[in-house]
CSV table of C-alpha atoms and ligand atoms in Angstrom, one decimal:
chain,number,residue,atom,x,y,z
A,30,UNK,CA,12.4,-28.8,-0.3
A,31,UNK,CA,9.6,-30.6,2.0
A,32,UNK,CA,8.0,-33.8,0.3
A,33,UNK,CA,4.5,-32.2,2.2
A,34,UNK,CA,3.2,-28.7,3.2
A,35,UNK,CA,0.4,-27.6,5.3
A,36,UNK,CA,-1.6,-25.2,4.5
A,37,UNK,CA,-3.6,-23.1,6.4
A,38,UNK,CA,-6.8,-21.4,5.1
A,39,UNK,CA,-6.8,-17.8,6.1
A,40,UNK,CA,-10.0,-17.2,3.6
A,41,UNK,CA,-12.9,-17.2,6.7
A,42,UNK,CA,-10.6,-14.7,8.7
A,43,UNK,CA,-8.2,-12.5,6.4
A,44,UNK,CA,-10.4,-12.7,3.6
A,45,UNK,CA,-13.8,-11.9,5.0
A,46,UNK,CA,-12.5,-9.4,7.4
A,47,UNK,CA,-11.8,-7.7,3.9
A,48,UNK,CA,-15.0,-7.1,2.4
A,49,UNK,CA,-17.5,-4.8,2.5
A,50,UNK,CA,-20.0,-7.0,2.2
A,51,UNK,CA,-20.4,-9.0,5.5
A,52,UNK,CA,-21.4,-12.2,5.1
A,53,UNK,CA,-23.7,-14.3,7.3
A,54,UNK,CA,-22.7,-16.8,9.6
A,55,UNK,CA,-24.7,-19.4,7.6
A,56,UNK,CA,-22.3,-18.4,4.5
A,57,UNK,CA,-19.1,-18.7,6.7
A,58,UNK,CA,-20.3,-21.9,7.9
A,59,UNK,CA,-20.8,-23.4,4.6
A,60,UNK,CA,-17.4,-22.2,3.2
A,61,UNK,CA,-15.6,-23.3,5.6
A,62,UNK,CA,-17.2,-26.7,5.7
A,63,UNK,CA,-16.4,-26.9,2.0
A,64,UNK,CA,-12.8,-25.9,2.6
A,65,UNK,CA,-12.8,-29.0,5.0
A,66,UNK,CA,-14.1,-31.2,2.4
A,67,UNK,CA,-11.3,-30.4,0.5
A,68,UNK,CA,-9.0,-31.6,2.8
A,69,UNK,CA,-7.8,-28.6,4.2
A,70,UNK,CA,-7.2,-29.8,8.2
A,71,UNK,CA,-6.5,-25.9,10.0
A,72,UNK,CA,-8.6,-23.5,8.8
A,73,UNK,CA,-9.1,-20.4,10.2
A,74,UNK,CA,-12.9,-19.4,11.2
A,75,UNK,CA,-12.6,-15.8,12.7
A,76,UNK,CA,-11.1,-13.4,15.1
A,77,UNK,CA,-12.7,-12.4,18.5
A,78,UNK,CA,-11.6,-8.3,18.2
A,79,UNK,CA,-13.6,-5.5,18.8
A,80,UNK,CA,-16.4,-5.3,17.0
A,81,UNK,CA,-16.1,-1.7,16.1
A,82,UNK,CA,-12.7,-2.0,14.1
A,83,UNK,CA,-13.1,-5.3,12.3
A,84,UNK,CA,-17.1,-6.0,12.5
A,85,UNK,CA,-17.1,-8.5,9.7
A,86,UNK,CA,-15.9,-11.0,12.6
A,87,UNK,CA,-18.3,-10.1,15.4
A,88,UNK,CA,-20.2,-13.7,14.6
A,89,UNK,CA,-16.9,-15.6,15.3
A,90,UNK,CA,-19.0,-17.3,18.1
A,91,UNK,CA,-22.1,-18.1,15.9
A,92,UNK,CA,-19.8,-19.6,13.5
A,93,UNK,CA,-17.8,-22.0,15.6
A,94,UNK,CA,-20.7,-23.5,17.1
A,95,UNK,CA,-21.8,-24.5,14.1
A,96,UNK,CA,-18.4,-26.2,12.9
A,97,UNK,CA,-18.4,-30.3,13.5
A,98,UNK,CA,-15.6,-30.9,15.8
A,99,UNK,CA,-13.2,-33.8,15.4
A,100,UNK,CA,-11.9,-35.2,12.4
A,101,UNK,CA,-8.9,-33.8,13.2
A,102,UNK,CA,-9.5,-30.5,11.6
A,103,UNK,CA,-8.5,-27.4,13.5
A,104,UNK,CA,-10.2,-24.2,13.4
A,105,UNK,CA,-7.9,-21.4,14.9
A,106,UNK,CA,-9.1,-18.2,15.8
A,107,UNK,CA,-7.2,-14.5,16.3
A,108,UNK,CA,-7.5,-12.8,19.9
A,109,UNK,CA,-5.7,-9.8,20.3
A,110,UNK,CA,-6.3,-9.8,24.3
A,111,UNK,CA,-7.8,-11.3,27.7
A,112,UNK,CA,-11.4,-10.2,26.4
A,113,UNK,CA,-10.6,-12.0,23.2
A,114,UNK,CA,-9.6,-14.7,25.2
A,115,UNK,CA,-12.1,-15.3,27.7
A,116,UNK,CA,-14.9,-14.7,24.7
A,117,UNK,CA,-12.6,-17.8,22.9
A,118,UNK,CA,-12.9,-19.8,25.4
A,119,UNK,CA,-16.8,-19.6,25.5
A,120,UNK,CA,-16.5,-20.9,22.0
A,121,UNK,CA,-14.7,-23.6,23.0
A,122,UNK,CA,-11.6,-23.0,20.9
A,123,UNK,CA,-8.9,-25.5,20.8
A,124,UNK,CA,-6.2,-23.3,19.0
A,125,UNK,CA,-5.8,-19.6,19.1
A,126,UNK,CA,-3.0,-17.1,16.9
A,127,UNK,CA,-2.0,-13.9,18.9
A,128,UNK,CA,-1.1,-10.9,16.0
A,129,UNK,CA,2.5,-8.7,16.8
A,130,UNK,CA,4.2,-6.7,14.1
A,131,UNK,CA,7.5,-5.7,13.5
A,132,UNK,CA,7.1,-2.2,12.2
A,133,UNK,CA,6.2,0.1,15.4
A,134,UNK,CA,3.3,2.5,13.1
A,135,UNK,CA,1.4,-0.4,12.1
A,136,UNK,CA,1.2,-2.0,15.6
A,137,UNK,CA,-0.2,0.8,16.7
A,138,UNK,CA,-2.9,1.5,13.6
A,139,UNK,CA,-3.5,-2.5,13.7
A,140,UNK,CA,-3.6,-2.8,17.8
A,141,UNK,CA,-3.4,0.2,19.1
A,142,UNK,CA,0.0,-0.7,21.1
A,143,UNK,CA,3.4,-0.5,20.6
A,144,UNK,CA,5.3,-4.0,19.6
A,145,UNK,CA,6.9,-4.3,23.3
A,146,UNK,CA,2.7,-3.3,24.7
A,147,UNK,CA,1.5,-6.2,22.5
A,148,UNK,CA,4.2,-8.9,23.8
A,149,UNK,CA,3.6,-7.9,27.4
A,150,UNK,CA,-0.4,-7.8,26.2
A,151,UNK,CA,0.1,-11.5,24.6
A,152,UNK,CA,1.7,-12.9,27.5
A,153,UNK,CA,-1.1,-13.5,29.8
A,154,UNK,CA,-3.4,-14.5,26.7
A,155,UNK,CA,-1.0,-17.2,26.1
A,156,UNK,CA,-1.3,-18.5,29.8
A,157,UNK,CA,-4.6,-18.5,29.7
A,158,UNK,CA,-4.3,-20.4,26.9
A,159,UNK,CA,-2.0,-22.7,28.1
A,160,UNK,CA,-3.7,-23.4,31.5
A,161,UNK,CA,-7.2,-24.7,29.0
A,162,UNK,CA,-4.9,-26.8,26.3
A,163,UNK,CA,-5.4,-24.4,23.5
A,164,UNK,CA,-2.3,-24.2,21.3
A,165,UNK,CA,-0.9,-21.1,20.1
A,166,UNK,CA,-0.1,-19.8,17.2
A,167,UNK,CA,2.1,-16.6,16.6
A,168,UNK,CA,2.1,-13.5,13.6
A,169,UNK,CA,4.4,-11.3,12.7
A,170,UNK,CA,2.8,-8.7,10.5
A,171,UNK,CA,5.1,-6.6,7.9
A,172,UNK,CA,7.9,-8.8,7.7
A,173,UNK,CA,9.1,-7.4,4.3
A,174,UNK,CA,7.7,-4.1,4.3
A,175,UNK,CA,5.0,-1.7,6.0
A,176,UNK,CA,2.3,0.3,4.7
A,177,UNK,CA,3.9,3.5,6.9
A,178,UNK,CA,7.2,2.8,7.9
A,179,UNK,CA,8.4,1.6,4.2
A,180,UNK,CA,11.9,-0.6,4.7
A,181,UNK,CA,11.3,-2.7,7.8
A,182,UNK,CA,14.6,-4.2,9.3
A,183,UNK,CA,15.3,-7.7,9.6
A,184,UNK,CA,16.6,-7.5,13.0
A,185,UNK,CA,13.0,-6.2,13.8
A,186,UNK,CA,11.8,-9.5,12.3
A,187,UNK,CA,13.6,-11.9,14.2
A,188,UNK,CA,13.4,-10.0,17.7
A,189,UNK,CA,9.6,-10.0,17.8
A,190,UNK,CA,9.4,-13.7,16.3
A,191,UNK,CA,11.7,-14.6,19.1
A,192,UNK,CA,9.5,-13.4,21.7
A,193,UNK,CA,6.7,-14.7,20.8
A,194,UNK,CA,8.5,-18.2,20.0
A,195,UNK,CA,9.1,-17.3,23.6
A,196,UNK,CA,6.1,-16.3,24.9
A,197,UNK,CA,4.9,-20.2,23.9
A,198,UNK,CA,3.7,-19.8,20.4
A,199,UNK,CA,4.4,-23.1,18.5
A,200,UNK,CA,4.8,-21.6,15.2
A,201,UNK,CA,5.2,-18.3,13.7
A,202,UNK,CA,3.8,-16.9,10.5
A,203,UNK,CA,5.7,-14.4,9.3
A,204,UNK,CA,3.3,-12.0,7.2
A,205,UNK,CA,4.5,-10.2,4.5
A,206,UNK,CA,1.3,-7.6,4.8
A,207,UNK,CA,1.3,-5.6,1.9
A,208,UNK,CA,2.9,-8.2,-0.3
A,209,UNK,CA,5.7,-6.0,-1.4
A,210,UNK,CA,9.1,-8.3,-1.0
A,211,UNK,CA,10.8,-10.4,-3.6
A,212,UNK,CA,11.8,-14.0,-3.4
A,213,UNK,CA,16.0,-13.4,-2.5
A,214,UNK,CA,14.6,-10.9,0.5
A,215,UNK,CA,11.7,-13.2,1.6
A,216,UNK,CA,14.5,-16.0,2.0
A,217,UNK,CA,16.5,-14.1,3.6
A,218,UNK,CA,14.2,-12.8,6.4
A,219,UNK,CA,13.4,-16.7,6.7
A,220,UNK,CA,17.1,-18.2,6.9
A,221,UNK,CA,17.8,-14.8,9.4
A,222,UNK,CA,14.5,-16.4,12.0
A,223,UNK,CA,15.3,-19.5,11.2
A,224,UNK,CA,18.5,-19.5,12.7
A,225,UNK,CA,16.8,-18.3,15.9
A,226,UNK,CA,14.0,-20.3,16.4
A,227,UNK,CA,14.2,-23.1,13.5
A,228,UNK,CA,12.9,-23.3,10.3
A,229,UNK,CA,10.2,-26.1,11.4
A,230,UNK,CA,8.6,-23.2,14.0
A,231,UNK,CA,8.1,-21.2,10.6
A,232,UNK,CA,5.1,-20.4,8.7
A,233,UNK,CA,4.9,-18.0,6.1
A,234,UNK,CA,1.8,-15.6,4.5
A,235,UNK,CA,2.1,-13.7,1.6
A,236,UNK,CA,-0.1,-11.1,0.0
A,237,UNK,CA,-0.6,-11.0,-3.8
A,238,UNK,CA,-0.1,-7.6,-4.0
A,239,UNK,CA,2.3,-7.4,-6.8
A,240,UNK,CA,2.1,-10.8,-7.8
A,241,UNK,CA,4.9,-12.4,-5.8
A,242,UNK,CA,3.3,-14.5,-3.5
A,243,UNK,CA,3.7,-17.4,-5.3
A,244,UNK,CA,8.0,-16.9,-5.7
A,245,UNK,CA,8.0,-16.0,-2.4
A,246,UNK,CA,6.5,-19.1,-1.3
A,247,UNK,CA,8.9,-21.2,-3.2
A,248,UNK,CA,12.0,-19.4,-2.2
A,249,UNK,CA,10.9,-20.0,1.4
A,250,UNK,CA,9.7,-23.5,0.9
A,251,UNK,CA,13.4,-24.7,-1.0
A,252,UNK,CA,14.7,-22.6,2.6
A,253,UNK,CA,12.9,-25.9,4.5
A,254,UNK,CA,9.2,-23.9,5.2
A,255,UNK,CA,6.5,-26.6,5.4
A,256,UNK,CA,3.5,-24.6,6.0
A,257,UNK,CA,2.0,-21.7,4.2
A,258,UNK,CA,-0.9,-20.2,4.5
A,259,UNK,CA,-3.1,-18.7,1.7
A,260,UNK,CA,-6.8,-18.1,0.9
A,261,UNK,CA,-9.2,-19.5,-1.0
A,262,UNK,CA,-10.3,-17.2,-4.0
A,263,UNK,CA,-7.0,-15.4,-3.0
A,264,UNK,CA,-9.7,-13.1,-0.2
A,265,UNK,CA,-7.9,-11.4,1.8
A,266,UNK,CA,-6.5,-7.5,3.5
A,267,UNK,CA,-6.2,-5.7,6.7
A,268,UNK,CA,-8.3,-2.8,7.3
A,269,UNK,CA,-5.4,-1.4,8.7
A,270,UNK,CA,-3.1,-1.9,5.7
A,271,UNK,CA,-3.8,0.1,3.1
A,272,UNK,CA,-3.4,-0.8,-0.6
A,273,UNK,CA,-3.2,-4.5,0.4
A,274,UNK,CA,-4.7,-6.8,-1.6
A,275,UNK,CA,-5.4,-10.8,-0.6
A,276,UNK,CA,-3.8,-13.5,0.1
A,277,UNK,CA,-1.6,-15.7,-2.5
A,278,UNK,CA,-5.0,-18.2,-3.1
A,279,UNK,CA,-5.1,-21.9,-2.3
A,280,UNK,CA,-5.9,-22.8,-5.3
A,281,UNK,CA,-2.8,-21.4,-7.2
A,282,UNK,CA,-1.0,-22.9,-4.5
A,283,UNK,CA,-1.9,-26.2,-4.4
A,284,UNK,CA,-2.0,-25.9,-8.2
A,285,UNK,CA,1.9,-25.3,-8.0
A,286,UNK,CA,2.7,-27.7,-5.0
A,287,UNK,CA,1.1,-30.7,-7.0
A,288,UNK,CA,3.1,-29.6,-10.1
A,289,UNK,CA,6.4,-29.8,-8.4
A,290,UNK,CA,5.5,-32.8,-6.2
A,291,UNK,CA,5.1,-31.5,-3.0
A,292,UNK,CA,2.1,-33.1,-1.4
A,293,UNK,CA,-0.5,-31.0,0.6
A,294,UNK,CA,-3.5,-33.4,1.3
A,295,UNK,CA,-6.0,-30.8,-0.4
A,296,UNK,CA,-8.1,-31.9,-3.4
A,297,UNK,CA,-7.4,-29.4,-5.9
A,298,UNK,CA,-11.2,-29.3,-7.8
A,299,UNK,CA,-12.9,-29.0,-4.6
A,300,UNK,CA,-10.9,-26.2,-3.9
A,301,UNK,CA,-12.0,-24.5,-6.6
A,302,UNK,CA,-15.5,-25.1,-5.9
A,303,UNK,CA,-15.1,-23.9,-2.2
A,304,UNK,CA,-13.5,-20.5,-3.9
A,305,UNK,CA,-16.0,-19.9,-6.4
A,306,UNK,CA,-18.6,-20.5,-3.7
A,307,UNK,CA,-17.5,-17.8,-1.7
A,308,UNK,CA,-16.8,-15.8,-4.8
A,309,UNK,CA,-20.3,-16.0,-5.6
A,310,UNK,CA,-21.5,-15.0,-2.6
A,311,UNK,CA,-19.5,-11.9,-2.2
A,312,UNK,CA,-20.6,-10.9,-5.8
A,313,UNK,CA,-17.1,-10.8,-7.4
A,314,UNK,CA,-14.9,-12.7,-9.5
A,315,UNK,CA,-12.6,-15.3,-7.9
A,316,UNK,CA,-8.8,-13.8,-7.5
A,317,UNK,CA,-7.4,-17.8,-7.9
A,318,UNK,CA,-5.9,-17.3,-11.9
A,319,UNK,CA,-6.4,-21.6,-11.7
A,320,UNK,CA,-9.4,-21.3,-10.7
A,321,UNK,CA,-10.6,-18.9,-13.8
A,322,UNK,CA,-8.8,-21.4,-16.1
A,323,UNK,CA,-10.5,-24.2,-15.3
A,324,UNK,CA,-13.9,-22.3,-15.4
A,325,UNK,CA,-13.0,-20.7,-18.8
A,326,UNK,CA,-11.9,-24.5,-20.1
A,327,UNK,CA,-15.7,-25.7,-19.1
A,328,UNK,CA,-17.2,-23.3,-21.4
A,329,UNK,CA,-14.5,-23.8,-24.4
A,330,UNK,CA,-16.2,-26.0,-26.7
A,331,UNK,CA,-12.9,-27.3,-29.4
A,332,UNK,CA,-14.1,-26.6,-33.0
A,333,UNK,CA,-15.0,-29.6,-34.7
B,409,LIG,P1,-8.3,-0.6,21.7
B,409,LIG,O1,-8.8,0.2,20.6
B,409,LIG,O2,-7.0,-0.3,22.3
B,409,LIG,O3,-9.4,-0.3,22.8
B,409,LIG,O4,-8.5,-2.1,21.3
B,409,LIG,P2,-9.7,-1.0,24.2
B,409,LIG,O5,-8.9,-2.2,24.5
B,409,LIG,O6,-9.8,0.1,25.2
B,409,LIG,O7,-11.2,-1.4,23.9
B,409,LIG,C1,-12.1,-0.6,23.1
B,409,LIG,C2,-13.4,-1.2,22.9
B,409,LIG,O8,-13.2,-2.5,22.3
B,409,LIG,C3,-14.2,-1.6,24.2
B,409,LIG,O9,-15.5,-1.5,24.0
B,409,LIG,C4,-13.8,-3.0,24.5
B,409,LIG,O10,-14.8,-3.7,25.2
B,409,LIG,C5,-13.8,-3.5,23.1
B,409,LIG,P3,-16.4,-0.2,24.4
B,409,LIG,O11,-16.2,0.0,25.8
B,409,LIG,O12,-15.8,1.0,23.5
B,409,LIG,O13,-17.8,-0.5,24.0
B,409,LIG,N1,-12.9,-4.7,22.9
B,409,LIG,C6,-13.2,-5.9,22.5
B,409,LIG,N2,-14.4,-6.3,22.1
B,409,LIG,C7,-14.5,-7.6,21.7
B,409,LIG,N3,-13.4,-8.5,21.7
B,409,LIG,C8,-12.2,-8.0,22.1
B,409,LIG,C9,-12.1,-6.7,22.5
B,409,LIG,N4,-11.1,-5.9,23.0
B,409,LIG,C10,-11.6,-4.7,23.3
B,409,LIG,N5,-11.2,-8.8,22.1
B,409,LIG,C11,-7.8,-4.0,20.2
B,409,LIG,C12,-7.4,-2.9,21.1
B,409,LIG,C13,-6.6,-4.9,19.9
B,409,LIG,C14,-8.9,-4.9,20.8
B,409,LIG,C15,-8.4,-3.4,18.8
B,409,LIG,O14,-7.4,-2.6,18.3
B,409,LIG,C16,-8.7,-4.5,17.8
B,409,LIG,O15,-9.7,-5.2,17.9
B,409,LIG,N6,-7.9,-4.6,16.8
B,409,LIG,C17,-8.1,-5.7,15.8
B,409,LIG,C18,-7.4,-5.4,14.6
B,409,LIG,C19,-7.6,-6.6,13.6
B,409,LIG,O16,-8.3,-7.5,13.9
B,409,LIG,N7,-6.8,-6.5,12.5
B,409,LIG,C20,-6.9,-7.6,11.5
B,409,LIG,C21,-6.2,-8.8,11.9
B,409,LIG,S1,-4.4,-8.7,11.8
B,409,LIG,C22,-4.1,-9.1,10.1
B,409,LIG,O17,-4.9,-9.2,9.3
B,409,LIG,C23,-2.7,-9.5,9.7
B,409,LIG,C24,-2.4,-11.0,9.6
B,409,LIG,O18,-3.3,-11.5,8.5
B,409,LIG,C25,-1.0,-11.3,9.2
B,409,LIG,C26,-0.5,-10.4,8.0
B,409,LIG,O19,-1.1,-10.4,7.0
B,409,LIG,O20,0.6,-9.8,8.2
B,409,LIG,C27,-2.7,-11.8,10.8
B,410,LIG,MG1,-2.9,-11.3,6.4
């Protein structure tokens, strides 16, 4: 078990992609300055895709130029190709995360490629990236299930996280999608890439689907993962993953990393208060079960 975990905040990207509602820039801007606040240091502000299949990001540009720099808080972005890439760079992006999937049907819903398409698509992104100093980060999308294929094998896992660990990525967040696995299968997929790449190249992403996000997590964290990522409000879905529902949420997660000692940096009210911001603004309840405990204990007056 790690004494400290990092967490990255998905919320801006995987959660807003989500909705229906599109919020503005200005809105982004102000959650994720909020996030940062709460001590949150890689937060993810957007993807630059094409703006027909995802156009809830199509202001990834506006947004990052209105993000402080410095402070040592990163703001990673999602770029699927060159275009991506070049429009990244015009942003002035100092971390990107190229997306792959081990299940071939949802490569080709979510990217319209196969698996072996996107690596060869990544590779030049990632020299790009190399030759301007942006780091990269690596996904791998239905790691314990897929929304067409059903049973994804392991072996599919750890031969796409291999090449991008290959490709240059310098960590690799394995995505349970759909959040449909249990906690002895999420371990195991871990220990199986682990032993290929190392557990310390190993992020990991859960969906709340069916409410196992949160065993997940700490059946991969007692494997030696030290950096999760979640979302704030638990936001979160892929267009192109049907019946997915958001991310585990950062609030619930920092809620259960302070209770078992596991340090993570982030101040656990102002988390809260970044979550129910966004909440509001979307119009809808926050998904963080924390988070509606502590707001249901501010308005519990104890009987005299
Ligand atoms: P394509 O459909 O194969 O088409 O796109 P294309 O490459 O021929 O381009 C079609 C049009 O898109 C053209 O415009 C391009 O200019 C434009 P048109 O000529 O029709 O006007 N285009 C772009 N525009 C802006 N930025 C770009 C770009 N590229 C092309 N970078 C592509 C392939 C990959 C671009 C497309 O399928 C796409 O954008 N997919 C994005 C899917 C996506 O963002 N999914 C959600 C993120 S992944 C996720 O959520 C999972 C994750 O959270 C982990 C987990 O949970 O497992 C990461
Ligand atoms: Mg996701």
């Amino acid at each position: 078990m790690p004494d400290i975990v990092r967490i990255v905040e998905v919320g801006p990207r995987d959660g807003l992609q989500n909705e229906r509602v599109a919020v503005s820039a200005v809105v982004k801007v102000d959650f994720i300055k909020r996030l940062a606040a709460a001590g949150i240091k890689t937060i993810e502000a957007g993807s630059f895709v094409s703006p027909k299949r995802i156009p809830q990001m199509a202001d990834t540009a506006q947004v990052l130029a209105a993000l402080p720099r410095g402070g040592g808080i990163r703001y990673p972005v999602l770029v699927p190709n060159l275009q991506g890439m070049e429009a990244a760079l015009g942003a002035g992006v100092d971390e990107i995360a190229i997306f792959a999937s081990a299940s071939e049907t949802f490569s080709r819903k979510n990217i319209n490629c196969s698996i072996a398409e996107s690596v060869e698509r990544f590779r030049p992104v990632v020299e790009v990236a190399r030759a301007n100093a942006v780091a990269v980060r690596g996904y791998v999308s239905c790691v314990l299930g897929c929304p067409y294929e059903g049973h994804v094998e392991t072996e599919a896992v750890v031969s796409v996280s291999k090449k991008l660990a290959e490709l240059g990525c310098y960590e690799i967040s394995l995505g349970d999608t759909i959040g449909i696995g249990t906690p002895r299968q999420a371990r195991d997929v871990v220990r199986a890439v682990s032993r290929e790449i190392g557990v310390n190249a190993l992020a990991v992403h859960f969906h709340d689907t069916r409410g196992q996000a949160l065993a997940n997590i700490l059946a991969c964290i007692e494997e030696g993962v030290c950096v999760v990522d979640s979302a704030a409000a638990g936001l979160g879905g892929c267009p192109y993953a049907p019946g997915a529902s958001g991310n585990v949420s950062t609030e619930d997660l920092v809620f259960m990393l302070d209770g078992i000692g596991v340090r993570t940096g982030v101040d656990l009210e102002l988390a809260i208060e970044a979550g129910l911001f966004i909440a509001a603004e979307l119009g809808r309840p926050t998904g963080s079960k924390v988070s509606q405990a502590v707001v249901a204990s501010r308005g519990f007056k104890p009987a005299m």
